[in-house]
XYZ file of N, CA and C in Angstrom:
876
model
N -87.707 7.541 25.690
C -88.362 8.161 26.845
C -89.318 7.160 27.491
N -89.282 7.049 28.816
C -90.150 6.122 29.520
C -91.567 6.647 29.649
N -92.412 5.828 30.253
C -93.800 6.218 30.469
C -93.873 7.398 31.436
N -94.696 8.371 31.096
C -94.847 9.546 31.955
C -95.586 9.172 33.232
N -95.099 9.662 34.363
C -95.719 9.414 35.660
C -96.857 10.411 35.854
N -98.013 9.924 36.241
C -99.192 10.780 36.358
C -99.017 11.857 37.433
N -99.729 12.963 37.234
C -99.629 14.104 38.150
C -100.060 13.751 39.565
N -100.963 12.783 39.706
C -101.415 12.378 41.043
C -100.355 11.568 41.783
N -99.387 10.988 41.052
C -98.328 10.175 41.657
C -97.086 11.015 41.949
N -96.709 11.849 41.013
C -95.579 12.761 41.185
C -96.137 14.180 41.194
N -96.272 14.748 42.391
C -96.872 16.081 42.519
C -95.757 17.125 42.488
N -95.825 17.988 41.470
C -94.827 19.049 41.296
C -95.518 20.390 41.515
N -94.936 21.206 42.372
C -95.503 22.522 42.659
C -95.375 23.452 41.447
N -96.120 24.542 41.461
C -96.137 25.470 40.327
C -94.783 26.109 40.047
N -93.907 26.139 41.061
C -92.574 26.721 40.861
C -91.549 25.687 40.402
N -92.009 24.449 40.132
C -91.110 23.406 39.656
C -90.446 22.603 40.754
N -90.880 22.778 41.993
C -90.309 22.037 43.127
C -91.164 20.819 43.464
N -90.551 19.849 44.164
C -91.266 18.643 44.591
C -92.226 18.986 45.726
N -93.333 18.268 45.825
C -94.495 18.643 46.634
C -94.198 18.974 48.100
N -93.617 18.040 48.864
C -93.426 18.269 50.298
C -92.148 19.046 50.610
N -91.047 18.638 50.002
C -89.762 19.259 50.331
C -89.616 20.656 49.742
N -90.361 20.943 48.684
C -90.271 22.226 47.973
C -88.879 22.459 47.403
N -88.149 21.381 47.106
C -86.834 21.490 46.481
C -86.953 21.318 44.974
N -86.024 21.937 44.249
C -85.899 21.731 42.816
C -84.712 20.806 42.558
N -84.735 20.056 41.462
C -83.668 19.073 41.214
C -82.260 19.637 41.332
N -82.029 20.833 40.842
C -80.677 21.393 40.856
C -80.215 21.790 42.253
N -81.109 21.781 43.243
C -80.748 22.163 44.612
C -80.262 20.984 45.460
N -80.295 19.780 44.889
C -79.928 18.571 45.647
C -78.511 18.127 45.335
N -77.679 17.988 46.370
C -76.327 17.454 46.221
C -76.367 15.928 46.235
N -75.265 15.304 45.810
C -75.175 13.839 45.834
C -74.936 13.306 47.241
N -74.353 14.143 48.107
C -74.124 13.768 49.501
C -75.198 14.436 50.348
N -75.933 13.625 51.110
C -77.088 14.140 51.852
C -76.993 13.724 53.316
N -77.156 14.680 54.200
C -77.255 14.399 55.635
C -78.708 14.606 56.049
N -79.266 13.614 56.732
C -80.639 13.685 57.209
C -80.642 13.841 58.727
N -81.460 14.763 59.223
C -81.640 14.950 60.662
C -83.138 14.995 60.930
N -83.543 14.673 62.135
C -84.963 14.694 62.455
C -85.475 16.090 62.740
N -84.752 16.822 63.566
C -85.160 18.132 64.055
C -84.865 19.219 63.024
N -85.885 19.980 62.576
C -85.624 21.077 61.634
C -84.594 22.070 62.156
N -84.552 22.269 63.464
C -83.587 23.186 64.046
C -82.156 22.707 63.930
N -81.970 21.403 63.775
C -80.611 20.862 63.681
C -79.996 21.095 62.304
N -80.807 21.434 61.317
C -80.272 21.718 59.980
C -79.308 22.897 60.044
N -79.693 23.942 60.738
C -78.824 25.111 60.875
C -77.559 24.772 61.660
N -77.680 23.859 62.616
C -76.510 23.441 63.398
C -75.488 22.759 62.502
N -75.975 21.895 61.593
C -75.077 21.235 60.642
C -74.501 22.255 59.660
N -75.378 23.084 59.089
C -74.945 24.036 58.066
C -74.024 25.120 58.609
N -74.024 25.313 59.925
C -73.118 26.302 60.522
C -71.660 25.942 60.248
N -71.394 24.675 59.955
C -70.034 24.231 59.655
C -69.678 24.405 58.182
N -70.660 24.701 57.327
C -70.400 24.853 55.898
C -69.485 26.048 55.638
N -68.681 25.942 54.591
C -67.841 27.056 54.167
C -68.661 28.089 53.399
N -69.710 27.622 52.725
C -70.601 28.526 51.998
C -71.963 27.868 51.859
N -73.005 28.681 51.683
C -74.375 28.188 51.541
C -74.913 28.571 50.169
N -75.525 27.601 49.528
C -76.040 27.784 48.172
C -77.529 28.094 48.163
N -78.307 27.387 48.983
C -79.745 27.620 49.032
C -80.298 27.140 50.369
N -81.439 27.692 50.753
C -82.139 27.293 51.976
C -83.632 27.312 51.697
N -84.306 26.189 52.007
C -85.737 26.046 51.729
C -86.417 25.422 52.944
N -87.575 25.949 53.329
C -88.348 25.388 54.443
C -89.782 25.144 54.014
N -90.319 23.985 54.400
C -91.717 23.645 54.139
C -92.150 22.626 55.172
N -93.133 22.994 56.004
C -93.591 22.120 57.092
C -92.402 21.757 57.976
N -92.239 20.463 58.268
C -91.108 20.042 59.093
C -89.831 19.830 58.288
N -89.921 20.047 56.970
C -88.798 19.789 56.074
C -88.006 21.072 55.827
N -86.811 21.128 56.382
C -85.923 22.285 56.247
C -84.668 21.795 55.546
N -84.252 22.491 54.495
C -83.121 22.043 53.682
C -82.128 23.171 53.465
N -80.846 22.863 53.599
C -79.767 23.777 53.223
C -78.750 22.995 52.398
N -78.354 23.533 51.271
C -77.284 22.951 50.460
C -76.113 23.913 50.458
N -74.912 23.358 50.646
C -73.729 24.207 50.675
C -72.461 23.410 50.469
N -71.328 24.055 50.726
C -70.011 23.442 50.549
C -69.325 23.266 51.893
N -68.706 22.106 52.064
C -67.908 21.834 53.267
C -66.632 21.125 52.836
N -65.510 21.734 53.064
C -64.203 21.137 52.750
C -64.162 20.590 51.326
N -64.696 21.378 50.383
C -64.659 20.976 48.986
C -65.745 20.003 48.564
N -66.640 19.654 49.486
C -67.730 18.719 49.179
C -69.061 19.463 49.143
N -69.868 19.195 48.128
C -71.219 19.765 48.069
C -72.150 18.842 48.852
N -72.823 19.397 49.856
C -73.640 18.593 50.773
C -75.004 19.246 50.949
N -76.042 18.424 50.976
C -77.388 18.878 51.317
C -77.760 18.306 52.676
N -78.267 19.131 53.573
C -78.772 18.654 54.859
C -80.272 18.906 54.887
N -81.038 17.853 55.224
C -82.502 17.903 55.195
C -83.057 17.393 56.514
N -84.056 18.082 57.057
C -84.762 17.548 58.231
C -85.949 16.727 57.762
N -86.177 15.613 58.456
C -87.243 14.686 58.063
C -88.441 14.723 58.995
N -88.273 15.320 60.191
C -89.289 15.122 61.211
C -89.088 13.738 61.815
N -90.086 13.281 62.561
C -89.963 12.027 63.297
C -90.735 10.910 62.613
N -90.112 9.727 62.510
C -90.829 8.532 62.100
C -90.534 8.025 60.704
N -90.742 6.711 60.525
C -90.499 6.067 59.233
C -91.463 6.560 58.156
N -92.668 7.001 58.551
C -93.605 7.525 57.553
C -93.042 8.777 56.903
N -92.365 9.624 57.668
C -91.738 10.806 57.090
C -90.543 10.438 56.222
N -89.806 9.393 56.609
C -88.692 8.926 55.783
C -89.211 8.461 54.422
N -90.384 7.849 54.391
C -90.996 7.421 53.129
C -91.200 8.616 52.209
N -91.677 9.733 52.751
C -91.870 10.951 51.961
C -90.531 11.495 51.480
N -89.598 11.653 52.403
C -88.314 12.269 52.069
C -87.528 11.435 51.069
N -87.445 10.129 51.280
C -86.665 9.287 50.377
C -87.265 9.243 48.977
N -88.574 9.118 48.874
C -89.190 9.087 47.552
C -89.027 10.426 46.831
N -89.113 11.535 47.565
C -88.974 12.834 46.913
C -87.514 13.142 46.565
N -86.571 12.726 47.411
C -85.164 12.909 47.059
C -84.803 12.080 45.832
N -85.299 10.852 45.779
C -85.023 9.997 44.623
C -85.655 10.584 43.357
N -86.862 11.143 43.493
C -87.504 11.781 42.343
C -86.690 12.967 41.846
N -86.191 13.774 42.775
C -85.360 14.921 42.402
C -84.109 14.477 41.654
N -83.547 13.350 42.061
C -82.306 12.855 41.455
C -82.537 12.117 40.145
N -83.644 11.371 40.036
C -83.744 10.394 38.963
C -84.982 10.467 38.079
N -85.804 11.489 38.265
C -86.957 11.684 37.388
C -86.835 13.040 36.694
N -87.048 13.053 35.392
C -87.045 14.291 34.616
C -88.393 14.982 34.836
N -88.381 16.127 35.503
C -89.638 16.796 35.839
C -90.351 17.342 34.603
N -89.614 17.606 33.529
C -90.240 18.133 32.314
C -91.073 17.072 31.607
N -90.533 15.845 31.564
C -91.230 14.761 30.862
C -91.959 13.823 31.822
N -91.706 13.967 33.136
C -92.277 13.085 34.157
C -91.890 11.622 33.927
N -90.717 11.392 33.405
C -90.257 10.026 33.148
C -88.921 9.786 33.839
N -88.635 8.516 34.139
C -87.380 8.149 34.797
C -86.217 8.390 33.840
N -85.164 8.983 34.346
C -83.992 9.285 33.529
C -83.275 8.005 33.105
N -82.629 8.059 31.952
C -81.887 6.896 31.450
C -80.656 6.625 32.309
N -80.032 7.689 32.804
C -78.857 7.562 33.666
C -79.240 7.994 35.073
N -79.049 7.109 36.044
C -79.510 7.350 37.405
C -78.386 7.857 38.309
N -78.714 8.811 39.189
C -77.780 9.287 40.209
C -77.868 8.378 41.427
N -76.728 8.165 42.059
C -76.680 7.385 43.297
C -76.315 8.317 44.443
N -77.262 8.522 45.337
C -77.039 9.416 46.465
C -76.353 8.689 47.616
N -75.590 9.429 48.416
C -75.045 8.935 49.684
C -75.805 9.650 50.796
N -76.497 8.880 51.636
C -77.338 9.477 52.668
C -76.909 8.987 54.048
N -76.634 9.926 54.936
C -76.272 9.591 56.315
C -77.239 10.290 57.255
N -77.932 9.511 58.045
C -78.819 10.095 59.062
C -78.044 10.294 60.354
N -78.113 11.499 60.893
C -77.542 11.812 62.205
C -78.715 11.984 63.165
N -78.788 11.132 64.182
C -79.933 11.208 65.081
C -79.572 10.967 66.534
N -80.603 10.841 67.331
C -80.459 10.493 68.742
C -81.202 9.188 68.985
N -80.862 8.510 70.052
C -81.458 7.199 70.291
C -81.407 6.846 71.772
N -82.045 5.721 72.099
C -81.989 5.167 73.443
C -81.111 3.935 73.446
N -80.113 3.905 74.321
C -79.218 2.755 74.412
C -79.871 1.597 75.133
N -79.593 0.369 74.666
C -80.244 -0.823 75.221
C -79.279 -1.814 75.853
N -77.996 -1.482 75.878
C -77.015 -2.395 76.455
C -76.172 -1.648 77.494
N -75.575 -2.377 78.436
C -74.730 -1.711 79.446
C -73.562 -0.951 78.831
N -73.115 -1.373 77.631
C -71.972 -0.734 76.988
C -72.387 0.400 76.038
N -73.646 0.859 76.151
C -74.094 2.009 75.338
C -74.669 3.102 76.241
N -73.841 3.673 77.117
C -74.323 4.747 78.001
C -74.564 6.035 77.218
N -75.113 7.048 77.911
C -75.342 8.341 77.281
C -74.037 8.871 76.698
N -74.140 9.421 75.487
C -72.973 9.974 74.812
C -72.327 9.028 73.821
N -72.702 7.739 73.846
C -72.145 6.759 72.908
C -72.620 7.048 71.490
N -71.711 6.919 70.512
C -72.086 6.997 69.102
C -72.342 5.578 68.611
N -73.526 5.336 68.054
C -73.881 4.012 67.541
C -74.146 4.095 66.050
N -73.495 3.214 65.287
C -73.739 3.087 63.850
C -74.578 1.835 63.625
N -75.687 2.000 62.931
C -76.623 0.887 62.726
C -76.140 0.001 61.575
N -75.568 -1.161 61.917
C -75.151 -2.106 60.881
C -76.380 -2.674 60.172
N -77.412 -2.980 60.959
C -78.690 -3.422 60.416
C -79.795 -2.842 61.298
N -80.947 -2.590 60.693
C -82.067 -2.007 61.437
C -83.298 -2.885 61.302
N -83.916 -3.163 62.436
C -85.134 -3.965 62.463
C -86.321 -3.008 62.484
N -87.082 -2.988 61.407
C -88.214 -2.078 61.302
C -89.470 -2.677 61.904
N -89.955 -2.067 62.984
C -91.212 -2.504 63.604
C -92.426 -1.879 62.911
N -92.178 -0.935 62.011
C -93.242 -0.122 61.423
C -93.967 -0.786 60.258
N -93.326 -1.749 59.597
C -93.959 -2.449 58.476
C -93.886 -1.721 57.150
N -93.213 -0.565 57.087
C -93.221 0.260 55.878
C -92.736 -0.488 54.641
N -91.603 -1.180 54.752
C -91.015 -1.793 53.564
C -91.872 -2.931 53.010
N -92.785 -3.451 53.824
C -93.660 -4.526 53.365
C -94.613 -4.074 52.259
N -94.759 -2.772 52.058
C -95.632 -2.244 51.011
C -94.931 -2.146 49.656
N -93.619 -2.449 49.611
C -92.854 -2.322 48.374
C -92.436 -3.692 47.844
N -92.537 -3.857 46.523
C -92.072 -5.084 45.878
C -90.561 -5.193 46.036
N -90.066 -6.413 46.172
C -88.630 -6.644 46.252
C -88.043 -6.506 47.636
N -88.879 -6.375 48.654
C -88.332 -6.152 50.000
C -87.470 -7.310 50.467
N -87.803 -8.551 50.103
C -87.007 -9.694 50.550
C -85.593 -9.649 49.983
N -85.439 -9.127 48.776
C -84.136 -9.108 48.120
C -83.154 -8.161 48.802
N -83.654 -7.174 49.516
C -82.762 -6.198 50.155
C -82.719 -6.360 51.671
N -83.456 -7.335 52.199
C -83.530 -7.519 53.650
C -82.757 -8.750 54.107
N -82.359 -8.739 55.368
C -81.714 -9.887 56.007
C -82.833 -10.763 56.561
N -83.360 -11.657 55.725
C -84.526 -12.452 56.108
C -84.195 -13.496 57.169
N -82.928 -13.940 57.225
C -82.541 -14.907 58.259
C -82.620 -14.255 59.637
N -82.093 -13.051 59.758
C -82.171 -12.328 61.033
C -83.626 -12.020 61.368
N -84.368 -11.654 60.357
C -85.790 -11.328 60.528
C -86.556 -12.500 61.141
N -86.358 -13.688 60.585
C -87.060 -14.866 61.084
C -86.597 -15.232 62.485
N -85.296 -15.083 62.736
C -84.767 -15.368 64.063
C -85.384 -14.435 65.105
N -85.534 -13.167 64.742
C -86.101 -12.193 65.662
C -87.579 -12.466 65.923
N -88.319 -12.803 64.889
C -89.751 -13.105 65.045
C -89.944 -14.284 65.989
N -89.124 -15.324 65.831
C -89.217 -16.495 66.720
C -88.879 -16.104 68.153
N -87.812 -15.327 68.310
C -87.368 -14.923 69.646
C -88.440 -14.128 70.380
N -89.107 -13.237 69.652
C -90.120 -12.379 70.271
C -91.457 -13.088 70.464
N -91.641 -14.245 69.841
C -92.923 -14.939 69.916
C -93.999 -14.252 69.095
N -93.589 -13.616 67.982
C -94.524 -12.864 67.159
C -95.096 -13.663 66.000
N -94.619 -14.870 65.786
C -95.143 -15.647 64.662
C -96.642 -15.887 64.867
N -97.423 -15.543 63.876
C -98.867 -15.725 63.958
C -99.598 -14.596 64.647
N -98.860 -13.595 65.158
C -99.496 -12.453 65.820
C -99.924 -11.445 64.756
N -101.200 -11.428 64.413
C -101.702 -10.564 63.348
C -101.892 -9.113 63.801
N -101.670 -8.840 65.074
C -101.814 -7.472 65.571
C -100.538 -6.655 65.396
N -99.430 -7.310 65.040
C -98.143 -6.630 64.918
C -97.677 -6.693 63.470
N -97.237 -5.560 62.921
C -96.702 -5.530 61.562
C -95.472 -6.426 61.489
N -95.380 -7.226 60.420
C -94.225 -8.123 60.296
C -92.953 -7.288 60.184
N -91.969 -7.512 61.047
C -90.747 -6.707 60.999
C -89.917 -7.018 59.756
N -89.104 -6.056 59.358
C -88.152 -6.257 58.264
C -86.784 -5.807 58.743
N -85.731 -6.401 58.215
C -84.374 -6.081 58.653
C -83.576 -5.549 57.474
N -83.214 -4.281 57.528
C -82.531 -3.613 56.422
C -81.084 -3.291 56.799
N -80.114 -3.842 56.065
C -78.704 -3.533 56.345
C -78.302 -2.167 55.807
N -77.348 -1.538 56.472
C -76.747 -0.307 55.965
C -75.836 -0.648 54.797
N -75.528 0.335 53.961
C -74.539 0.136 52.914
C -73.178 -0.089 53.568
N -72.508 -1.189 53.224
C -71.300 -1.572 53.953
C -70.161 -0.565 53.783
N -69.929 -0.101 52.562
C -68.830 0.848 52.356
C -69.076 2.140 53.111
N -70.300 2.635 53.041
C -70.631 3.880 53.737
C -70.561 3.690 55.246
N -71.040 2.540 55.730
C -70.978 2.229 57.162
C -69.531 2.226 57.651
N -68.657 1.545 56.923
C -67.257 1.470 57.332
C -66.598 2.844 57.317
N -66.928 3.658 56.320
C -66.327 4.981 56.199
C -66.775 5.920 57.312
N -68.070 5.923 57.601
C -68.600 6.853 58.607
C -68.326 6.365 60.022
N -68.527 5.071 60.271
C -68.361 4.537 61.628
C -66.906 4.446 62.041
N -66.022 4.207 61.066
C -64.607 4.072 61.381
C -64.375 3.026 62.452
N -63.462 3.325 63.366
C -63.190 2.396 64.467
C -63.567 2.996 65.816
N -64.376 4.076 65.787
C -64.708 4.744 67.049
C -66.204 4.851 67.317
N -67.015 4.084 66.576
C -68.445 4.013 66.867
C -68.829 2.567 67.171
N -69.763 2.388 68.084
C -70.291 1.052 68.372
C -71.173 0.625 67.200
N -70.990 -0.587 66.718
C -71.834 -1.104 65.638
C -72.770 -2.169 66.202
N -74.001 -2.144 65.761
C -74.940 -3.131 66.263
C -76.233 -3.110 65.499
N -77.226 -3.763 66.074
C -78.561 -3.792 65.499
C -79.388 -2.684 66.130
N -80.164 -2.003 65.312
C -81.028 -0.926 65.788
C -82.477 -1.334 65.604
N -83.289 -1.145 66.638
C -84.733 -1.373 66.536
C -85.384 -0.045 66.197
N -85.958 0.032 64.990
C -86.636 1.257 64.553
C -88.122 1.107 64.837
N -88.611 1.887 65.769
C -89.962 1.706 66.301
C -90.967 2.663 65.665
N -92.226 2.254 65.680
C -93.303 3.057 65.134
C -93.906 4.015 66.140
N -93.193 4.315 67.190
C -93.673 5.234 68.211
C -92.618 5.392 69.287
N -92.778 6.407 70.129
C -91.797 6.711 71.171
C -92.141 6.044 72.497
N -93.420 5.807 72.743
C -93.836 5.294 74.050
C -94.062 3.776 74.018
N -95.254 3.308 73.764
C -95.527 1.874 73.788
C -94.596 1.034 72.934
N -94.354 1.416 71.670
C -93.463 0.609 70.837
C -92.040 0.505 71.378
N -91.627 1.445 72.215
C -90.304 1.377 72.831
C -90.383 0.922 74.293
N -91.539 0.377 74.680
C -91.683 -0.192 76.014
C -91.830 0.812 77.130
N -92.183 2.069 76.804
C -92.394 3.065 77.858
C -93.833 2.978 78.368
N -93.976 3.137 79.669
C -95.300 3.069 80.285
C -95.567 4.360 81.051
N -96.604 5.077 80.666
C -97.077 6.226 81.433
C -98.407 5.827 82.073
N -99.511 5.994 81.343
C -100.806 5.540 81.872
C -101.298 4.267 81.186
N -100.825 4.010 79.957
C -101.303 2.845 79.222
C -100.381 1.655 79.424
N -100.918 0.507 79.823
C -100.087 -0.692 79.975
C -99.691 -1.258 78.613
N -98.614 -2.048 78.595
C -98.126 -2.657 77.366
C -98.825 -3.973 77.081
N -98.970 -4.293 75.804
C -99.520 -5.592 75.417
C -98.602 -6.717 75.880
N -97.268 -6.463 75.831
C -96.280 -7.438 76.289
C -95.336 -6.738 77.262
N -95.561 -6.865 78.570
C -94.713 -6.185 79.565
C -93.249 -6.606 79.513
N -92.959 -7.780 78.916
C -91.571 -8.266 78.823
C -90.903 -7.907 77.497
N -91.547 -7.066 76.720
C -91.050 -6.760 75.378
C -89.590 -6.289 75.376
N -89.261 -5.295 76.206
C -87.902 -4.754 76.178
C -86.864 -5.754 76.652
N -87.226 -6.570 77.647
C -86.285 -7.587 78.121
C -85.964 -8.580 77.000
N -86.968 -8.951 76.222
C -86.744 -9.859 75.089
C -85.850 -9.200 74.039
N -86.119 -7.935 73.744
C -85.334 -7.216 72.737
C -83.877 -7.111 73.164
N -83.628 -6.772 74.422
C -82.259 -6.629 74.913
C -81.507 -7.959 74.916
N -82.228 -9.065 75.065
C -81.592 -10.381 75.137
C -81.327 -10.989 73.764
N -81.920 -10.439 72.707
C -81.772 -11.018 71.367
C -80.337 -10.889 70.869
N -79.847 -11.971 70.231
C -78.505 -11.960 69.641
C -78.532 -12.764 68.359
N -77.848 -12.267 67.333
C -77.780 -12.971 66.047
C -76.402 -12.765 65.449
N -75.686 -13.852 65.244
C -74.334 -13.814 64.671
C -73.427 -12.830 65.406
N -73.536 -12.812 66.725
C -72.673 -11.970 67.548
C -73.129 -10.541 67.702
N -74.231 -10.153 67.044
C -74.747 -8.796 67.166
C -75.943 -8.755 68.105
N -75.984 -7.750 68.947
C -77.131 -7.515 69.824
C -77.839 -6.230 69.393
N -79.075 -6.080 69.836
C -79.804 -4.844 69.577
C -79.271 -3.788 70.541
N -78.623 -2.777 69.975
C -77.917 -1.792 70.783
C -78.771 -0.584 71.137
N -79.795 -0.289 70.304
C -80.504 0.974 70.525
C -81.884 0.989 69.873
N -82.724 1.860 70.409
C -84.030 2.194 69.848
C -83.919 3.538 69.120
N -84.499 3.635 67.928
C -84.759 4.931 67.316
C -85.958 4.754 66.398
N -86.217 5.685 65.466
C -87.499 5.649 64.772
C -87.437 5.857 63.260
N -86.243 5.823 62.666
C -86.143 6.104 61.230
C -85.188 5.219 60.439
N -84.243 4.569 61.082
C -83.131 3.939 60.367
C -83.537 2.820 59.422
N -84.550 2.036 59.771
C -84.936 0.900 58.930
C -85.509 1.355 57.597
N -86.374 2.355 57.620
C -86.972 2.866 56.382
C -85.902 3.472 55.485
N -84.961 4.206 56.086
C -83.882 4.811 55.308
C -83.038 3.748 54.618
N -82.572 2.761 55.382
C -81.718 1.725 54.811
C -82.457 0.899 53.768
N -83.698 0.513 54.065
C -84.456 -0.335 53.152
C -84.820 0.363 51.857
N -85.361 1.574 51.949
C -85.736 2.310 50.738
C -84.508 2.651 49.898
N -83.409 3.017 50.548
C -82.193 3.344 49.806
C -81.721 2.148 48.993
N -81.738 0.956 49.598
C -81.306 -0.239 48.871
C -82.228 -0.538 47.694
N -83.524 -0.400 47.902
C -84.471 -0.636 46.808
C -84.259 0.359 45.663
N -83.877 1.590 45.997
C -83.719 2.645 44.989
C -82.322 2.698 44.383
N -81.374 1.954 44.967
C -80.015 1.967 44.453
C -79.129 3.044 45.037
N -79.508 3.596 46.190
C -78.690 4.596 46.870
C -77.903 3.943 48.010
N -76.967 4.693 48.591
C -76.178 4.226 49.729
C -76.649 4.981 50.963
N -76.925 4.258 52.052
C -77.436 4.933 53.247
C -76.988 4.220 54.512
N -76.880 4.994 55.578
C -76.612 4.449 56.904
C -77.060 5.471 57.944
N -77.199 5.004 59.187
C -77.619 5.851 60.300
C -76.603 5.782 61.427
N -76.275 6.930 61.997
C -75.479 6.942 63.222
C -76.175 7.867 64.219
N -76.233 7.425 65.454
C -76.964 8.157 66.492
C -76.122 8.318 67.746
N -76.414 9.354 68.498
C -75.830 9.528 69.821
C -76.859 9.109 70.861
N -76.430 8.290 71.798
C -77.325 7.838 72.865
C -77.609 8.999 73.812
N -78.898 9.283 74.013
C -79.263 10.342 74.970
C -80.016 9.772 76.176
N -80.368 8.475 76.120
C -81.017 7.816 77.255
C -80.603 6.358 77.249
N -80.226 5.837 78.405
C -79.900 4.421 78.504
C -81.012 3.715 79.254
N -81.701 2.807 78.555
C -82.879 2.172 79.133
C -82.508 1.162 80.210
N -81.313 0.605 80.140
C -80.863 -0.345 81.163
C -80.644 0.379 82.484
N -79.956 1.515 82.401
C -79.642 2.279 83.613
C -80.789 3.188 84.046
N -81.748 3.423 83.148
C -82.861 4.312 83.473
C -82.452 5.772 83.542
N -81.398 6.145 82.777
C -80.886 7.511 82.807
C -81.090 8.191 81.463
N -81.213 9.515 81.468
C -81.379 10.294 80.246
C -80.664 11.624 80.375
N -80.252 12.169 79.233
C -79.608 13.476 79.189
C -80.484 14.422 78.371
N -81.301 15.252 79.012
C -82.177 16.169 78.273
C -81.430 17.326 77.624
N -80.156 17.493 77.958
C -79.361 18.592 77.397
C -78.403 18.110 76.305
N -78.809 17.039 75.594
C -77.944 16.421 74.593
C -77.574 17.374 73.449
N -78.392 18.393 73.191
C -78.124 19.283 72.058
C -76.788 19.991 72.205
N -76.285 20.058 73.425
C -74.998 20.711 73.651
C -73.815 19.829 73.260
N -74.060 18.524 73.060
C -72.945 17.607 72.818
C -73.023 16.845 71.500
N -74.110 16.978 70.734
C -74.232 16.226 69.485
C -73.378 16.820 68.368
N -72.843 18.012 68.583
C -72.041 18.654 67.549
C -70.808 17.830 67.193
N -70.291 17.069 68.128
C -69.137 16.222 67.835
C -69.462 15.161 66.797
N -70.651 14.569 66.880
C -71.077 13.581 65.895
C -71.285 14.242 64.533
N -71.841 15.439 64.532
C -72.053 16.175 63.280
C -70.729 16.430 62.575
N -69.723 16.894 63.305
C -68.416 17.169 62.697
C -67.774 15.902 62.155
N -67.943 14.803 62.875
C -67.374 13.525 62.425
C -67.990 13.101 61.100
N -69.314 13.197 60.992
C -69.991 12.803 59.745
C -69.596 13.730 58.603
N -69.537 15.034 58.844
C -69.141 15.970 57.790
C -67.742 15.671 57.269
N -66.836 15.282 58.133
C -65.473 14.973 57.714
C -65.394 13.677 56.922
N -66.294 12.722 57.205
C -66.168 11.389 56.607
C -67.099 11.126 55.436
N -68.143 11.935 55.269
C -69.101 11.670 54.200
C -68.451 11.924 52.813
């Protein structure tokens, strides 16, 4: 038996569930779909053949059920890499920590996690409605820098190339970016031959970090132009979103398989957006359910 994890580090509720998600270990499937919007959990689960459990706590809404013979859990994360940090650590705890002894299990479960989200397209070939699979994600949030071993799971060559391109070397006001690749087998299976593959910029905010200007000016007015022009080994930055880097990076550190696929709802090049995207994202949901 390993060293017991202190109660302040692993917080277990009185009913035996994990602190934020309020899930119990037996309620988690090996195949997990992550969505940002709590309301989208029901949209995904509407396709299930049967439902096993449903739990809600704060922005975290979870349903586990069966789809075409597969046991699947769908969880809402809310918005941002900070929420992904909570969800990934708690899902991993549910899978790989014995709650009775508070120690890591001798045999570890490997989860398959697919995030279904929305994003902003950054290239002329990513108009509204495009499905984008994140081959690699550039994290602007700095989250993975707090974990040991981040270099071993990151594409440091791309990372350094991007820092030079953006002129961020020596800029102590910006968190050092990290580049986390998706799991290749899972990426190939989910993306197939009908999704655009590229680099995703995972931002620490919706407005300034993504180059939007309302009343506050940007520190670097040319930021988005630089991002759109970046290229590394034939890949360009195809889209902005806010969670993919933390998911890919934490999953690799924990030994899980993860990837993100998003539907473009706004194209920043064309200056167009589709506020009624909820009517059309169901196609992406069905595709992921069939391929996970």
